[in-house]
Amino acid sequence: MLQTPYALCFSHDGTRLAMGGGCYFGMGWIRIVDLETYEMATFDTDSLPGYPDDTRGQPTVSGLCFSGDDRYLAASMWGFRHSSEPSHLFEVHGLELKHLSSFGEELVASSEGRPRVFSTGVLIAGGGVALYTLSETLSRLFLLTSPQGAELSVALAHLASHRLALLGDDLLVSAATKDARGLACRPLAGGETRLVDAPGLPGISAVVGEPGRAAVIVGGHDGSLFRVERREDNRFVSSCLRESRPRKPRGTRDWHTYEPASVVGLCFAGDGETLYVLDAATFLGRWRGGEEQRECKLPGKGTAR
């Protein structure tokens, strides 16, 4: 049974949907779905080079991003109990994935003897791959790297997301935890990272660029949705699309990182208008024109992490 989904993105040709996830303890997977036939294929992370490994466990998939030409899929990962793990690049052949290379090993090396550093999002941008990382001290890190073995074409901002989004020449990233609110902005070309001044935002668990507009959609740990727009004077304004959702019964499980209603994935379809919203309890909603049109339940129960 698939564990909690953490990542969601469409291929740029609009024919496939990629989902990835796992849990706090690992059990990672990537599922590619043909959107016309609904045929699907699942890649388990224990088939990565060096696995299975009883000492480390199976890594969790925390973020996904297709390259602009859909030839490659980048996946950020963390290990058992948020331990450091390299991220990976795959060749895409229809619904099948072929492992090409790993990247971000320097994060693993830098975490030895220091607070743990683990990757929670990935975006192909700026001539390489941007990783969004966390540590036990909750500091945010950015790593721009070019995995060997591939020339990556830049992904469109609205087709990949998990706490990372492109807005023009800037990289937007959500605050680190459910108790920290708002967005940070960092130029791709380098420079100072600054907080986005947009009052009222929740603790953000997912963010995606809105195609053709200087705006992003953000999802909250509390299930809320906001639109954040950058105006011509470079100031940001926010508007609420959905209020926080009532807490669903927790049952016998103790939810830690997320509530069942927490937004864990956001992406726009190829038409640039249809938005898909995924929550931690594996409910997938379809939005258009600021209104929710439909919600369905994905296979799997989600996990308390």
PDB file of C-alpha atoms in Angstrom:
ATOM      1  CA  MET A   1       0.000   0.000   0.000  1.00  0.00           C
ATOM      2  CA  LEU A   2       1.298   3.460  -0.909  1.00  0.00           C
ATOM      3  CA  GLN A   3       2.151   5.736   1.996  1.00  0.00           C
ATOM      4  CA  THR A   4       1.510   9.506   2.217  1.00  0.00           C
ATOM      5  CA  PRO A   5       1.985  11.448  -1.056  1.00  0.00           C
ATOM      6  CA  TYR A   6       4.381  14.384  -0.744  1.00  0.00           C
ATOM      7  CA  ALA A   7       4.828  15.443  -4.378  1.00  0.00           C
ATOM      8  CA  LEU A   8       2.666  15.915  -7.454  1.00  0.00           C
ATOM      9  CA  CYS A   9       3.529  17.180 -10.957  1.00  0.00           C
ATOM     10  CA  PHE A  10       2.403  16.897 -14.574  1.00  0.00           C
ATOM     11  CA  SER A  11       4.630  16.230 -17.548  1.00  0.00           C
ATOM     12  CA  HIS A  12       4.913  19.237 -19.845  1.00  0.00           C
ATOM     13  CA  ASP A  13       3.204  17.410 -22.719  1.00  0.00           C
ATOM     14  CA  GLY A  14       0.167  16.917 -20.486  1.00  0.00           C
ATOM     15  CA  THR A  15       0.055  13.143 -20.895  1.00  0.00           C
ATOM     16  CA  ARG A  16       1.302  11.967 -17.486  1.00  0.00           C
ATOM     17  CA  LEU A  17       0.989  12.711 -13.799  1.00  0.00           C
ATOM     18  CA  ALA A  18       3.848  11.902 -11.427  1.00  0.00           C
ATOM     19  CA  MET A  19       3.240  11.366  -7.715  1.00  0.00           C
ATOM     20  CA  GLY A  20       5.784  10.583  -5.043  1.00  0.00           C
ATOM     21  CA  GLY A  21       5.781   9.969  -1.323  1.00  0.00           C
ATOM     22  CA  GLY A  22       6.523   7.660   1.566  1.00  0.00           C
ATOM     23  CA  CYS A  23       6.538   8.380   5.282  1.00  0.00           C
ATOM     24  CA  TYR A  24       8.737   9.614   8.129  1.00  0.00           C
ATOM     25  CA  PHE A  25      10.385   6.206   8.262  1.00  0.00           C
ATOM     26  CA  GLY A  26      10.930   5.815   4.506  1.00  0.00           C
ATOM     27  CA  MET A  27       8.915   3.425   2.286  1.00  0.00           C
ATOM     28  CA  GLY A  28       9.315   5.781  -0.692  1.00  0.00           C
ATOM     29  CA  TRP A  29       7.717   5.451  -4.108  1.00  0.00           C
ATOM     30  CA  ILE A  30       7.118   7.257  -7.423  1.00  0.00           C
ATOM     31  CA  ARG A  31       4.004   6.523  -9.472  1.00  0.00           C
ATOM     32  CA  ILE A  32       3.602   7.665 -13.101  1.00  0.00           C
ATOM     33  CA  VAL A  33       0.020   7.700 -14.456  1.00  0.00           C
ATOM     34  CA  ASP A  34      -1.058   7.899 -18.115  1.00  0.00           C
ATOM     35  CA  LEU A  35      -3.831  10.512 -18.046  1.00  0.00           C
ATOM     36  CA  GLU A  36      -5.624   9.070 -21.092  1.00  0.00           C
ATOM     37  CA  THR A  37      -5.629   5.348 -20.303  1.00  0.00           C
ATOM     38  CA  TYR A  38      -5.050   5.569 -16.516  1.00  0.00           C
ATOM     39  CA  GLU A  39      -2.357   2.921 -16.907  1.00  0.00           C
ATOM     40  CA  MET A  40       0.288   3.403 -14.233  1.00  0.00           C
ATOM     41  CA  ALA A  41       3.714   2.207 -13.153  1.00  0.00           C
ATOM     42  CA  THR A  42       5.263   2.436  -9.680  1.00  0.00           C
ATOM     43  CA  PHE A  43       8.960   2.785  -8.878  1.00  0.00           C
ATOM     44  CA  ASP A  44       9.923   1.802  -5.319  1.00  0.00           C
ATOM     45  CA  THR A  45      12.982   3.537  -3.910  1.00  0.00           C
ATOM     46  CA  ASP A  46      14.402   0.298  -2.569  1.00  0.00           C
ATOM     47  CA  SER A  47      15.384  -0.411  -6.192  1.00  0.00           C
ATOM     48  CA  LEU A  48      17.773   2.588  -6.218  1.00  0.00           C
ATOM     49  CA  PRO A  49      21.508   1.792  -6.430  1.00  0.00           C
ATOM     50  CA  GLY A  50      22.763   0.744  -3.005  1.00  0.00           C
ATOM     51  CA  TYR A  51      19.375  -0.529  -1.823  1.00  0.00           C
ATOM     52  CA  PRO A  52      17.886  -2.441  -0.131  1.00  0.00           C
ATOM     53  CA  ASP A  53      20.022  -1.443   2.861  1.00  0.00           C
ATOM     54  CA  ASP A  54      18.920  -2.684   6.266  1.00  0.00           C
ATOM     55  CA  THR A  55      21.067  -0.057   8.015  1.00  0.00           C
ATOM     56  CA  ARG A  56      19.415   2.935   6.323  1.00  0.00           C
ATOM     57  CA  GLY A  57      15.960   1.894   5.247  1.00  0.00           C
ATOM     58  CA  GLN A  58      14.174   2.921   2.075  1.00  0.00           C
ATOM     59  CA  PRO A  59      14.218   6.694   1.323  1.00  0.00           C
ATOM     60  CA  THR A  60      11.085   8.822   1.025  1.00  0.00           C
ATOM     61  CA  VAL A  61      10.328  10.893  -2.104  1.00  0.00           C
ATOM     62  CA  SER A  62       9.731  14.493  -0.994  1.00  0.00           C
ATOM     63  CA  GLY A  63       9.648  16.395  -4.313  1.00  0.00           C
ATOM     64  CA  LEU A  64       9.396  15.773  -8.078  1.00  0.00           C
ATOM     65  CA  CYS A  65      10.068  17.850 -11.192  1.00  0.00           C
ATOM     66  CA  PHE A  66      10.020  16.993 -14.912  1.00  0.00           C
ATOM     67  CA  SER A  67      12.576  18.695 -17.131  1.00  0.00           C
ATOM     68  CA  GLY A  68      11.163  21.034 -19.755  1.00  0.00           C
ATOM     69  CA  ASP A  69      11.353  18.368 -22.468  1.00  0.00           C
ATOM     70  CA  ASP A  70       9.986  15.591 -20.184  1.00  0.00           C
ATOM     71  CA  ARG A  71      13.075  13.442 -20.799  1.00  0.00           C
ATOM     72  CA  TYR A  72      14.119  13.565 -17.154  1.00  0.00           C
ATOM     73  CA  LEU A  73      12.508  13.507 -13.718  1.00  0.00           C
ATOM     74  CA  ALA A  74      14.322  14.910 -10.672  1.00  0.00           C
ATOM     75  CA  ALA A  75      13.359  13.586  -7.238  1.00  0.00           C
ATOM     76  CA  SER A  76      14.390  14.963  -3.836  1.00  0.00           C
ATOM     77  CA  MET A  77      14.520  12.456  -0.987  1.00  0.00           C
ATOM     78  CA  TRP A  78      15.052  12.030   2.727  1.00  0.00           C
ATOM     79  CA  GLY A  79      15.966   8.911   4.678  1.00  0.00           C
ATOM     80  CA  PHE A  80      14.762   7.102   7.786  1.00  0.00           C
ATOM     81  CA  ARG A  81      13.553   9.608  10.423  1.00  0.00           C
ATOM     82  CA  HIS A  82      14.487  12.585   8.223  1.00  0.00           C
ATOM     83  CA  SER A  83      18.096  11.448   7.830  1.00  0.00           C
ATOM     84  CA  SER A  84      20.164  12.835   4.959  1.00  0.00           C
ATOM     85  CA  GLU A  85      19.940  11.086   1.600  1.00  0.00           C
ATOM     86  CA  PRO A  86      21.087  12.031  -1.905  1.00  0.00           C
ATOM     87  CA  SER A  87      18.461  13.071  -4.432  1.00  0.00           C
ATOM     88  CA  HIS A  88      18.160  11.393  -7.817  1.00  0.00           C
ATOM     89  CA  LEU A  89      17.702  12.012 -11.527  1.00  0.00           C
ATOM     90  CA  PHE A  90      15.832   9.569 -13.779  1.00  0.00           C
ATOM     91  CA  GLU A  91      15.414   9.128 -17.500  1.00  0.00           C
ATOM     92  CA  VAL A  92      11.726   8.919 -18.393  1.00  0.00           C
ATOM     93  CA  HIS A  93      10.576   6.324 -20.922  1.00  0.00           C
ATOM     94  CA  GLY A  94       6.793   6.505 -21.132  1.00  0.00           C
ATOM     95  CA  LEU A  95       5.678   5.353 -17.683  1.00  0.00           C
ATOM     96  CA  GLU A  96       8.994   3.764 -16.781  1.00  0.00           C
ATOM     97  CA  LEU A  97      11.900   5.378 -14.934  1.00  0.00           C
ATOM     98  CA  LYS A  98      15.583   4.530 -15.437  1.00  0.00           C
ATOM     99  CA  HIS A  99      17.983   5.784 -12.770  1.00  0.00           C
ATOM    100  CA  LEU A 100      20.607   8.079 -14.270  1.00  0.00           C
ATOM    101  CA  SER A 101      22.529   9.740 -11.442  1.00  0.00           C
ATOM    102  CA  SER A 102      22.364  11.048  -7.898  1.00  0.00           C
ATOM    103  CA  PHE A 103      23.067  14.567  -6.640  1.00  0.00           C
ATOM    104  CA  GLY A 104      23.158  16.468  -3.381  1.00  0.00           C
ATOM    105  CA  GLU A 105      25.708  14.104  -1.825  1.00  0.00           C
ATOM    106  CA  GLU A 106      27.418  17.151  -0.349  1.00  0.00           C
ATOM    107  CA  LEU A 107      24.387  17.599   1.911  1.00  0.00           C
ATOM    108  CA  VAL A 108      24.878  14.097   3.269  1.00  0.00           C
ATOM    109  CA  ALA A 109      28.568  14.761   3.859  1.00  0.00           C
ATOM    110  CA  SER A 110      27.925  18.114   5.538  1.00  0.00           C
ATOM    111  CA  SER A 111      25.402  16.602   7.950  1.00  0.00           C
ATOM    112  CA  GLU A 112      27.849  14.191   9.576  1.00  0.00           C
ATOM    113  CA  GLY A 113      28.404  15.352  13.134  1.00  0.00           C
ATOM    114  CA  ARG A 114      26.065  18.311  12.586  1.00  0.00           C
ATOM    115  CA  PRO A 115      22.323  18.845  12.692  1.00  0.00           C
ATOM    116  CA  ARG A 116      20.600  16.656  10.132  1.00  0.00           C
ATOM    117  CA  VAL A 117      20.002  18.197   6.717  1.00  0.00           C
ATOM    118  CA  PHE A 118      17.364  16.670   4.459  1.00  0.00           C
ATOM    119  CA  SER A 119      15.775  17.695   1.167  1.00  0.00           C
ATOM    120  CA  THR A 120      12.049  18.389   0.959  1.00  0.00           C
ATOM    121  CA  GLY A 121      11.607  19.878  -2.522  1.00  0.00           C
ATOM    122  CA  VAL A 122      13.186  20.075  -5.973  1.00  0.00           C
ATOM    123  CA  LEU A 123      12.858  22.333  -9.017  1.00  0.00           C
ATOM    124  CA  ILE A 124      14.774  22.301 -12.312  1.00  0.00           C
ATOM    125  CA  ALA A 125      15.796  25.921 -12.807  1.00  0.00           C
ATOM    126  CA  GLY A 126      18.773  28.171 -13.398  1.00  0.00           C
ATOM    127  CA  GLY A 127      20.712  25.631 -15.446  1.00  0.00           C
ATOM    128  CA  GLY A 128      20.572  22.959 -12.738  1.00  0.00           C
ATOM    129  CA  VAL A 129      18.465  21.634  -9.905  1.00  0.00           C
ATOM    130  CA  ALA A 130      17.390  23.686  -6.894  1.00  0.00           C
ATOM    131  CA  LEU A 131      16.900  21.730  -3.681  1.00  0.00           C
ATOM    132  CA  TYR A 132      14.900  22.997  -0.736  1.00  0.00           C
ATOM    133  CA  THR A 133      16.404  21.637   2.456  1.00  0.00           C
ATOM    134  CA  LEU A 134      15.738  21.676   6.187  1.00  0.00           C
ATOM    135  CA  SER A 135      17.826  20.960   9.232  1.00  0.00           C
ATOM    136  CA  GLU A 136      17.030  20.282  12.862  1.00  0.00           C
ATOM    137  CA  THR A 137      17.802  23.944  13.535  1.00  0.00           C
ATOM    138  CA  LEU A 138      15.103  24.812  10.947  1.00  0.00           C
ATOM    139  CA  SER A 139      17.488  26.866   8.826  1.00  0.00           C
ATOM    140  CA  ARG A 140      16.771  26.983   5.099  1.00  0.00           C
ATOM    141  CA  LEU A 141      19.450  26.093   2.595  1.00  0.00           C
ATOM    142  CA  PHE A 142      19.540  26.357  -1.180  1.00  0.00           C
ATOM    143  CA  LEU A 143      21.697  24.157  -3.367  1.00  0.00           C
ATOM    144  CA  LEU A 144      22.033  24.699  -7.099  1.00  0.00           C
ATOM    145  CA  THR A 145      23.671  21.749  -8.779  1.00  0.00           C
ATOM    146  CA  SER A 146      23.904  20.214 -12.245  1.00  0.00           C
ATOM    147  CA  PRO A 147      23.626  16.429 -12.102  1.00  0.00           C
ATOM    148  CA  GLN A 148      26.063  14.674 -14.383  1.00  0.00           C
ATOM    149  CA  GLY A 149      24.778  12.752 -17.362  1.00  0.00           C
ATOM    150  CA  ALA A 150      22.053  15.113 -18.576  1.00  0.00           C
ATOM    151  CA  GLU A 151      21.521  18.520 -20.116  1.00  0.00           C
ATOM    152  CA  LEU A 152      18.405  19.700 -18.336  1.00  0.00           C
ATOM    153  CA  SER A 153      15.940  22.021 -20.034  1.00  0.00           C
ATOM    154  CA  VAL A 154      14.278  24.360 -17.543  1.00  0.00           C
ATOM    155  CA  ALA A 155      10.913  23.210 -16.236  1.00  0.00           C
ATOM    156  CA  LEU A 156       7.907  25.505 -16.496  1.00  0.00           C
ATOM    157  CA  ALA A 157       7.184  26.907 -13.066  1.00  0.00           C
ATOM    158  CA  HIS A 158       3.549  25.785 -12.995  1.00  0.00           C
ATOM    159  CA  LEU A 159       4.259  22.118 -13.640  1.00  0.00           C
ATOM    160  CA  ALA A 160       6.323  21.233 -10.588  1.00  0.00           C
ATOM    161  CA  SER A 161       6.017  22.152  -6.975  1.00  0.00           C
ATOM    162  CA  HIS A 162       6.708  21.289  -3.419  1.00  0.00           C
ATOM    163  CA  ARG A 163       7.573  24.343  -1.335  1.00  0.00           C
ATOM    164  CA  LEU A 164       9.497  25.718  -4.322  1.00  0.00           C
ATOM    165  CA  ALA A 165       8.264  27.897  -7.184  1.00  0.00           C
ATOM    166  CA  LEU A 166       9.710  30.184  -9.832  1.00  0.00           C
ATOM    167  CA  LEU A 167       8.428  33.742 -10.119  1.00  0.00           C
ATOM    168  CA  GLY A 168      10.254  35.454 -12.952  1.00  0.00           C
ATOM    169  CA  ASP A 169      13.951  35.325 -12.085  1.00  0.00           C
ATOM    170  CA  ASP A 170      13.310  34.607  -8.413  1.00  0.00           C
ATOM    171  CA  LEU A 171      12.983  31.384  -6.470  1.00  0.00           C
ATOM    172  CA  LEU A 172      10.204  31.379  -3.869  1.00  0.00           C
ATOM    173  CA  VAL A 173      10.351  28.951  -0.954  1.00  0.00           C
ATOM    174  CA  SER A 174       7.948  28.369   1.917  1.00  0.00           C
ATOM    175  CA  ALA A 175       8.858  28.848   5.546  1.00  0.00           C
ATOM    176  CA  ALA A 176      10.339  25.799   7.175  1.00  0.00           C
ATOM    177  CA  THR A 177       7.690  24.562   9.610  1.00  0.00           C
ATOM    178  CA  LYS A 178       3.979  24.646  10.284  1.00  0.00           C
ATOM    179  CA  ASP A 179       4.624  27.218  13.010  1.00  0.00           C
ATOM    180  CA  ALA A 180       6.670  29.506  10.724  1.00  0.00           C
ATOM    181  CA  ARG A 181       4.547  31.478   8.288  1.00  0.00           C
ATOM    182  CA  GLY A 182       5.126  33.058   4.915  1.00  0.00           C
ATOM    183  CA  LEU A 183       7.487  32.904   1.936  1.00  0.00           C
ATOM    184  CA  ALA A 184      11.114  33.749   1.275  1.00  0.00           C
ATOM    185  CA  CYS A 185      12.406  35.068  -2.054  1.00  0.00           C
ATOM    186  CA  ARG A 186      15.887  34.465  -3.510  1.00  0.00           C
ATOM    187  CA  PRO A 187      17.171  35.581  -6.940  1.00  0.00           C
ATOM    188  CA  LEU A 188      18.280  32.659  -9.104  1.00  0.00           C
ATOM    189  CA  ALA A 189      21.366  34.613 -10.080  1.00  0.00           C
ATOM    190  CA  GLY A 190      22.373  34.835  -6.430  1.00  0.00           C
ATOM    191  CA  GLY A 191      21.937  37.514  -3.833  1.00  0.00           C
ATOM    192  CA  GLU A 192      20.203  38.150  -0.559  1.00  0.00           C
ATOM    193  CA  THR A 193      17.237  36.066   0.546  1.00  0.00           C
ATOM    194  CA  ARG A 194      14.370  38.199   1.817  1.00  0.00           C
ATOM    195  CA  LEU A 195      11.029  37.470   3.400  1.00  0.00           C
ATOM    196  CA  VAL A 196       7.940  38.168   1.337  1.00  0.00           C
ATOM    197  CA  ASP A 197       5.795  40.785   3.036  1.00  0.00           C
ATOM    198  CA  ALA A 198       2.306  39.308   2.563  1.00  0.00           C
ATOM    199  CA  PRO A 199       0.389  39.326   5.864  1.00  0.00           C
ATOM    200  CA  GLY A 200      -2.116  36.638   6.731  1.00  0.00           C
ATOM    201  CA  LEU A 201      -0.375  33.646   5.203  1.00  0.00           C
ATOM    202  CA  PRO A 202      -0.562  30.336   7.083  1.00  0.00           C
ATOM    203  CA  GLY A 203       2.210  27.902   7.828  1.00  0.00           C
ATOM    204  CA  ILE A 204       2.884  26.894   4.210  1.00  0.00           C
ATOM    205  CA  SER A 205       3.221  23.252   3.208  1.00  0.00           C
ATOM    206  CA  ALA A 206       3.108  23.620  -0.614  1.00  0.00           C
ATOM    207  CA  VAL A 207       3.536  26.355  -3.240  1.00  0.00           C
ATOM    208  CA  VAL A 208       3.166  26.501  -7.020  1.00  0.00           C
ATOM    209  CA  GLY A 209       3.627  29.235  -9.622  1.00  0.00           C
ATOM    210  CA  GLU A 210       0.501  30.447 -11.416  1.00  0.00           C
ATOM    211  CA  PRO A 211       1.131  30.191 -15.181  1.00  0.00           C
ATOM    212  CA  GLY A 212       1.307  33.423 -17.123  1.00  0.00           C
ATOM    213  CA  ARG A 213       0.950  35.590 -14.028  1.00  0.00           C
ATOM    214  CA  ALA A 214       3.269  37.084 -11.429  1.00  0.00           C
ATOM    215  CA  ALA A 215       1.606  35.035  -8.702  1.00  0.00           C
ATOM    216  CA  VAL A 216       1.800  31.794  -6.752  1.00  0.00           C
ATOM    217  CA  ILE A 217      -0.774  29.595  -5.031  1.00  0.00           C
ATOM    218  CA  VAL A 218       0.161  28.433  -1.535  1.00  0.00           C
ATOM    219  CA  GLY A 219      -1.383  25.686   0.579  1.00  0.00           C
ATOM    220  CA  GLY A 220      -1.321  25.636   4.360  1.00  0.00           C
ATOM    221  CA  HIS A 221      -0.791  23.062   7.069  1.00  0.00           C
ATOM    222  CA  ASP A 222      -4.325  23.961   8.151  1.00  0.00           C
ATOM    223  CA  GLY A 223      -5.798  23.155   4.702  1.00  0.00           C
ATOM    224  CA  SER A 224      -6.188  26.788   3.617  1.00  0.00           C
ATOM    225  CA  LEU A 225      -5.334  28.100   0.147  1.00  0.00           C
ATOM    226  CA  PHE A 226      -4.011  31.580  -0.709  1.00  0.00           C
ATOM    227  CA  ARG A 227      -3.019  33.432  -3.871  1.00  0.00           C
ATOM    228  CA  VAL A 228       0.060  35.666  -3.530  1.00  0.00           C
ATOM    229  CA  GLU A 229       0.649  38.188  -6.310  1.00  0.00           C
ATOM    230  CA  ARG A 230       3.644  40.422  -6.973  1.00  0.00           C
ATOM    231  CA  ARG A 231       2.643  43.856  -8.230  1.00  0.00           C
ATOM    232  CA  GLU A 232       4.553  46.146 -10.565  1.00  0.00           C
ATOM    233  CA  ASP A 233       6.011  48.018  -7.595  1.00  0.00           C
ATOM    234  CA  ASN A 234       7.528  44.666  -6.486  1.00  0.00           C
ATOM    235  CA  ARG A 235       5.223  44.435  -3.483  1.00  0.00           C
ATOM    236  CA  PHE A 236       3.278  41.267  -2.657  1.00  0.00           C
ATOM    237  CA  VAL A 237      -0.425  41.024  -1.825  1.00  0.00           C
ATOM    238  CA  SER A 238      -2.327  37.924  -0.717  1.00  0.00           C
ATOM    239  CA  SER A 239      -5.957  36.832  -1.050  1.00  0.00           C
ATOM    240  CA  CYS A 240      -7.667  33.816   0.523  1.00  0.00           C
ATOM    241  CA  LEU A 241      -9.129  31.169  -1.816  1.00  0.00           C
ATOM    242  CA  ARG A 242     -10.120  28.717   0.919  1.00  0.00           C
ATOM    243  CA  GLU A 243     -10.280  29.119   4.681  1.00  0.00           C
ATOM    244  CA  SER A 244      -8.666  26.604   6.999  1.00  0.00           C
ATOM    245  CA  ARG A 245     -10.501  23.298   6.918  1.00  0.00           C
ATOM    246  CA  PRO A 246     -12.094  21.665   9.973  1.00  0.00           C
ATOM    247  CA  ARG A 247      -9.842  19.081  11.502  1.00  0.00           C
ATOM    248  CA  LYS A 248     -10.817  15.570  10.505  1.00  0.00           C
ATOM    249  CA  PRO A 249     -10.932  12.863  13.176  1.00  0.00           C
ATOM    250  CA  ARG A 250      -7.419  11.694  13.917  1.00  0.00           C
ATOM    251  CA  GLY A 251      -8.524   8.194  14.868  1.00  0.00           C
ATOM    252  CA  THR A 252      -5.883   6.294  16.787  1.00  0.00           C
ATOM    253  CA  ARG A 253      -2.950   7.915  14.994  1.00  0.00           C
ATOM    254  CA  ASP A 254      -0.973  10.862  16.305  1.00  0.00           C
ATOM    255  CA  TRP A 255      -0.419  13.286  13.409  1.00  0.00           C
ATOM    256  CA  HIS A 256       2.814  15.237  13.756  1.00  0.00           C
ATOM    257  CA  THR A 257       4.096  17.095  10.698  1.00  0.00           C
ATOM    258  CA  TYR A 258       0.691  17.357   9.021  1.00  0.00           C
ATOM    259  CA  GLU A 259      -2.979  17.393   9.840  1.00  0.00           C
ATOM    260  CA  PRO A 260      -5.120  15.172   7.580  1.00  0.00           C
ATOM    261  CA  ALA A 261      -6.339  18.324   5.764  1.00  0.00           C
ATOM    262  CA  SER A 262      -2.816  19.771   5.251  1.00  0.00           C
ATOM    263  CA  VAL A 263      -2.051  20.631   1.618  1.00  0.00           C
ATOM    264  CA  VAL A 264       0.920  18.485   0.577  1.00  0.00           C
ATOM    265  CA  GLY A 265       0.876  18.962  -3.207  1.00  0.00           C
ATOM    266  CA  LEU A 266      -0.167  21.638  -5.703  1.00  0.00           C
ATOM    267  CA  CYS A 267       0.131  21.719  -9.487  1.00  0.00           C
ATOM    268  CA  PHE A 268      -1.507  23.239 -12.547  1.00  0.00           C
ATOM    269  CA  ALA A 269      -2.511  21.163 -15.548  1.00  0.00           C
ATOM    270  CA  GLY A 270      -1.142  21.959 -19.003  1.00  0.00           C
ATOM    271  CA  ASP A 271      -4.044  24.305 -19.753  1.00  0.00           C
ATOM    272  CA  GLY A 272      -2.622  26.670 -17.135  1.00  0.00           C
ATOM    273  CA  GLU A 273      -6.050  27.083 -15.541  1.00  0.00           C
ATOM    274  CA  THR A 274      -6.896  23.822 -13.790  1.00  0.00           C
ATOM    275  CA  LEU A 275      -5.324  23.483 -10.347  1.00  0.00           C
ATOM    276  CA  TYR A 276      -4.964  20.187  -8.482  1.00  0.00           C
ATOM    277  CA  VAL A 277      -4.769  20.216  -4.684  1.00  0.00           C
ATOM    278  CA  LEU A 278      -3.639  17.141  -2.721  1.00  0.00           C
ATOM    279  CA  ASP A 279      -3.991  16.794   1.051  1.00  0.00           C
ATOM    280  CA  ALA A 280      -2.217  14.545   3.542  1.00  0.00           C
ATOM    281  CA  ALA A 281      -5.221  12.230   3.799  1.00  0.00           C
ATOM    282  CA  THR A 282      -4.849  11.572   0.002  1.00  0.00           C
ATOM    283  CA  PHE A 283      -7.878  13.593  -1.140  1.00  0.00           C
ATOM    284  CA  LEU A 284      -7.264  15.184  -4.562  1.00  0.00           C
ATOM    285  CA  GLY A 285      -9.268  18.283  -5.467  1.00  0.00           C
ATOM    286  CA  ARG A 286      -9.636  19.958  -8.871  1.00  0.00           C
ATOM    287  CA  TRP A 287      -9.984  23.738  -8.990  1.00  0.00           C
ATOM    288  CA  ARG A 288     -10.728  26.165 -11.799  1.00  0.00           C
ATOM    289  CA  GLY A 289     -11.469  29.889 -11.694  1.00  0.00           C
ATOM    290  CA  GLY A 290     -10.945  29.971  -7.944  1.00  0.00           C
ATOM    291  CA  GLU A 291     -13.668  27.348  -7.321  1.00  0.00           C
ATOM    292  CA  GLU A 292     -13.319  23.694  -6.383  1.00  0.00           C
ATOM    293  CA  GLN A 293     -15.021  21.522  -8.994  1.00  0.00           C
ATOM    294  CA  ARG A 294     -14.399  18.013  -7.763  1.00  0.00           C
ATOM    295  CA  GLU A 295     -12.688  16.004  -5.033  1.00  0.00           C
ATOM    296  CA  CYS A 296     -11.777  12.315  -5.107  1.00  0.00           C
ATOM    297  CA  LYS A 297      -9.935   9.875  -2.834  1.00  0.00           C
ATOM    298  CA  LEU A 298      -6.662   8.338  -3.991  1.00  0.00           C
ATOM    299  CA  PRO A 299      -5.801   4.740  -3.040  1.00  0.00           C
ATOM    300  CA  GLY A 300      -4.048   4.622   0.323  1.00  0.00           C
ATOM    301  CA  LYS A 301      -4.864   6.027   3.750  1.00  0.00           C
ATOM    302  CA  GLY A 302      -1.989   8.470   4.213  1.00  0.00           C
ATOM    303  CA  THR A 303       0.186   8.343   7.304  1.00  0.00           C
ATOM    304  CA  ALA A 304       0.412  10.299  10.506  1.00  0.00           C
ATOM    305  CA  ARG A 305       3.677  11.923   9.443  1.00  0.00           C
TER     306      ARG A 305
END
